[in-house]
Amino acid sequence: MFRLAVKSVKHNPKRLVLTAVAVALGVALASATFTLTNALSGGFHQLFDEIYAGTDVIVEPAPTETEDDGDQFAAPDAVFTHADLAAVQAVDGVENAVGTIQVMGSVLPKDFEPTGDLMAAGGAPSQLFNWAGDPKLDQATLVEGSGPEADGQIVLDLDGAPRLGYEIGDMVSIATDTGVTELELVGLVRFGETNSLQGATLGYMTEADAATLAGSEDYQTISVVTADGVDKDQVASAISEVIPEGTRAITGEAKAAEQAEQLDDILQYVDIFAIAFALIALFVGSYIIVNTFRIIVTQRTREFGLLRAIGVSGRQLRTMILLEALVIAVVASTVGILLGYLGALGLSALVEALSGNIFGTVTLPWDALLWGYSLGALVTLVAALMPAIHASTISPMEALRESATESKKPLRMRNIVGGALTLLGVLAIVVGLYMDVAKPYVFVGAGAMVLVIGVTLLAAQVLVPLAYGLKAFLTRVFRVDGKLAANNIRREPRRSANTAAALMIGVMLLALVSTFTESLKSVVTDQFATSEADFFVLSTQGAIPPGAIDLLGSEDGVDFVTSTGVDQATYDGLGYSVASIDPATADLAYDYPNDPDFDGMDGGVFIDPVIQELGVEVGDQVALEGAEGSATLTVTGLYEREGDANFWVDEATGAELFGDYDILQAMVVLDDGVDPAAAEEQLTSALAEDFPLVVLSSPDQLAQFANQFIDLLLGVISAMLGAALIIAVLGVANTLLLSVTERTREIGLLRAVGVRRRSVRRMIRIESLVMAIFGTILGMILGVGLGVALVKALAEFGFTSVAIPWAWLGIYMVLAIIAGVVAAMSPARRAAKLDILQAIAFDG
Amino acid sequence: MTTTVTLAASMRGGTKDYGTGDAAVRALDGIDVDIAAAEFTAIMGPSGSGKSTLLHTLAGLDCLTAGDSWIGEQQISSLSEDKITQVRRDKIGFVFQAFNLIPSLSAKENITLPLDISGRDVDPAWFDEIIGILGLADRLTHLPAELSGGQQQRVAVARALVARPELIFADEPSGNLDSRSGAELLGFMRRAVKEFGQTIAMVTHDPSAASYSDRVLFLADGRIVDEMREPTADRVLDRMKQMGH
Ligand SMILES: Nc1ncnc2c1ncn2[C@@H]1O[C@H](COP(=O)(O)OP(=O)(O)OP(=O)(O)O)[C@@H](O)[C@H]1O
Ligand SMILES: [Mg+2]
């Protein structure tokens, strides 16, 4: 059987090429992502290994459960005093121990001019430390000039300095919380062996300078070099005895592994994300596979009948077709995996050229092979199953029939199943969106899948009357070509529906995402429009320095500045976010969804829907525990939007819980009658000297920026869906190619009775357009419908209005028409080229 | 006749209806027929008389509406689809009028297909003998599309013979061939019966084709109306004329 399957694939590979391409594209998507995340992981593993290479033991604050470990570059709080360092140095087996001060700051490019442009002021973070002078502990080797031996000096890494425009002898500007400091560049260092810093800038200064800039003489970590021959783990546990509570000693190796593991956890989400999109692409691809195998089974009905006649059992026939599918799956997956690998190589080379080497060696990881082959094989086999079962029921008598056409089964069964699935899908989505179920996304996801299949089945029924209806129209416009095209669509409603459905899914997802993002944009725009604030204050690097807030508040023309800090506190054993605001001014600057106004807070706390659902009510007492202290507060009001912060307290309570908490956002309200444009210039230049990284942005600008970001998101998702859409268009071409082959005799006959080549081509093109437009319209209806349902379900998160992305829908329609024409090109050419005599003599 | 003939296939009260209601057609109308082993039986009759239907139901390709049929000792009208397939695989060979070969397999692969399917080995001597007689030796690696109609039919006959089935059914095997190739083919089939004791049942329209057989059955309106032993082309033609053919 296997030989027969291989023979048959080899005998007529053309009809399987597009099917294989569809599978390969989906697999390539997964393979490329796996390769990239693997390389990225490798790069970071290498980085972490190098960071901790010279350090035998690290003494650092112990990680807490609620701590947000997303930011690998943030400096931890300084907790080790000089006395702690001395205690560590005194531990047996410690050869050398050095305290590290990391400065929260940013090396500004040479001649930096603050522009207020959020994008331009960003960039890779800076890592600034005190210089130990020991290459093992610094993990950096001096390659040029000298180390920072005297106060007022700095060294930078050999890539960072030229990138920012500095040469040895220049004064380097460093922006911190408290202002801009200038240090003289005296040398260049190389980090580890290859200076692979993932784009960050590295700098070292004297301990005194570092302490001044950091605002504390305490150390964040202590790096320990152990004496030769001692057990590092033992030294680590000995050190644990002498360090303050809440801190720990861990070997460098363990620390590197821990960090790498955290990063791998994040990368795993990227992989899952990619698998999701690969699955979408392959799901679309599966429609093509179903169609291809259906058509092939139809075309080979006589061949299968013959095999049955000479003693092949139905089961063997089924196995044979599934084997054929497997052969295609293996070939296509191999191509896809290689394609993905090459794509990843290209992409990493591109990234390296643009922004430095952040990838380790790009190799093809096992996951890529594993997922590639299993996704490819699974989808192909599942899709080929129905046609294979159909083939196994072919009776031997079919071999003796004259022509091979799909039997004219009525669509009733299909409609019943389709209707049931559609209902089921809608039901699951409604349950997921509106009922309180544990995992709503599972319901919505599964529901959407079932709905799509249901609609695909029903679409065959819709197509029949549509084709009848179009027939009159097409006949009037295109005469015979139009009539024949309409007939063909009606003749194979299943096939046409499946083909259109592949496109439908792609368009549906696009329409869904664009409905969602369009609504998000309108919500964001609305929110900023209702704001009373004249400017939003943002920092491009970390928190907003309190000095900047004070400075803005003291400027002429400024009525007041209100700021918001967000921190984590423990309530009832779990971590929650707490926003600290000024109740007197917050409501004047921004239209918060609170009840009553914040000035009714009265030293108490407002709670958001999440906390309300825990059963907490106005008048109750809640006990919050922050990093610096705890407070028991009376609930005095409600905050009615989910997702901003769980608890809202005033500044005094915030200070009590968190000490000097970080300010993440601030708003400036100007005096009446002050011209905002003039004020912006005045305030920006006031900030420029000491706080160059703090930017002002009007609500309009911010809305625009947010909208740009949302558009970017839409762009990324659309690009990821691109593979699915390409596959869908291939699907249209594939179906047409196969049906041209199937209709070879008929087309020959048409040509024989005088139909011109041009007409044949047009007939195919009309068929293609009808399927493409039909699929696109269905997809839009479904996508917008699901998008609206989703937005409504997210009302709690502040989605107050639904916006339909008309402009995008128009663009999708134009693209669909183009796709229809493109997909018809090759089949139309093939049909028109057919030699009349050969076509008539053509056998199966 | 004194010796009891071994029966290769038989049918009792075979009835076959197609369609229902107004469109109902009775293709076989209570037929009793015996196909003797090691004999060349021809089935003749006007178009639409039920010849193909008789062949198909005898071979288990199609099932009877009523009545029973046997292949050898095995009653097949009561067997499951899977069992019938197995009987076909092990005991029966086919030659159709057209479309006999799998397009993706070479001539040789088509010939050995029944053996490959049932996992039996090819007997090289027998294979070579058949190929030699049928003159296919230099065409074995060709695909069906690269063979002439006559060559394709000969490949089909070779395929039917190579597995040494108990019984070969052929439906107008020479229908598509010119008279010389047709004669060669029929001559070979006759040799297979005479020299190797092969049993063959063949449907044909052509009186001269029928003359290669040992016995001719005449069908009309789904019934067997006559039988002729040791036929010649002329006698068959006469009989056909009587039937209004
Ligand atoms: N699948 C079918 N459905 C309906 N009627 C059928 C079918 N197959 C055959 N018939 C009818 O059964 C009768 C016998 O058909 P059969 O094919 O056996 O005739 P035949 O003797 O082989 O004719 P011919 O010499 O033309 O091949 C005919 O009237 C035919 O129309
Ligand atoms: Mg017939």
Short mmCIF file of C-alpha atoms in Angstrom, two decimals, chain A residues 64-68 565-571 574-579 624-629 646-647 657-658 661:
data_model
loop_
_atom_site.label_atom_id
_atom_site.label_comp_id
_atom_site.label_asym_id
_atom_site.label_seq_id
_atom_site.Cartn_x
_atom_site.Cartn_y
_atom_site.Cartn_z
CA THR A 64 9.40 37.94 46.85
CA GLU A 65 6.39 36.23 45.38
CA THR A 66 4.63 39.37 44.29
CA GLU A 67 7.69 40.97 42.85
CA ASP A 68 7.38 41.82 39.23
CA GLY A 565 2.05 56.13 41.81
CA VAL A 566 1.28 52.44 41.47
CA ASP A 567 2.81 49.82 43.78
CA GLN A 568 2.12 46.31 44.97
CA ALA A 569 0.63 45.62 48.38
CA THR A 570 -0.55 42.47 50.05
CA TYR A 571 -4.22 42.14 50.91
CA LEU A 574 -2.35 38.04 47.86
CA GLY A 575 -0.60 40.80 45.94
CA TYR A 576 -2.72 43.64 44.53
CA SER A 577 -1.94 46.94 42.85
CA VAL A 578 -2.42 50.12 44.82
CA ALA A 579 -2.62 53.55 43.22
CA LEU A 624 -3.03 46.54 53.28
CA GLU A 625 0.61 45.69 53.70
CA GLY A 626 3.17 47.49 51.57
CA ALA A 627 6.94 47.27 51.36
CA GLU A 628 7.44 49.93 53.99
CA GLY A 629 4.47 49.57 56.28
CA ASN A 646 -7.24 47.45 42.66
CA PHE A 647 -6.97 49.94 45.51
CA LEU A 657 2.71 51.83 52.77
CA PHE A 658 5.49 52.31 50.27
CA TYR A 661 6.96 55.42 45.99
#
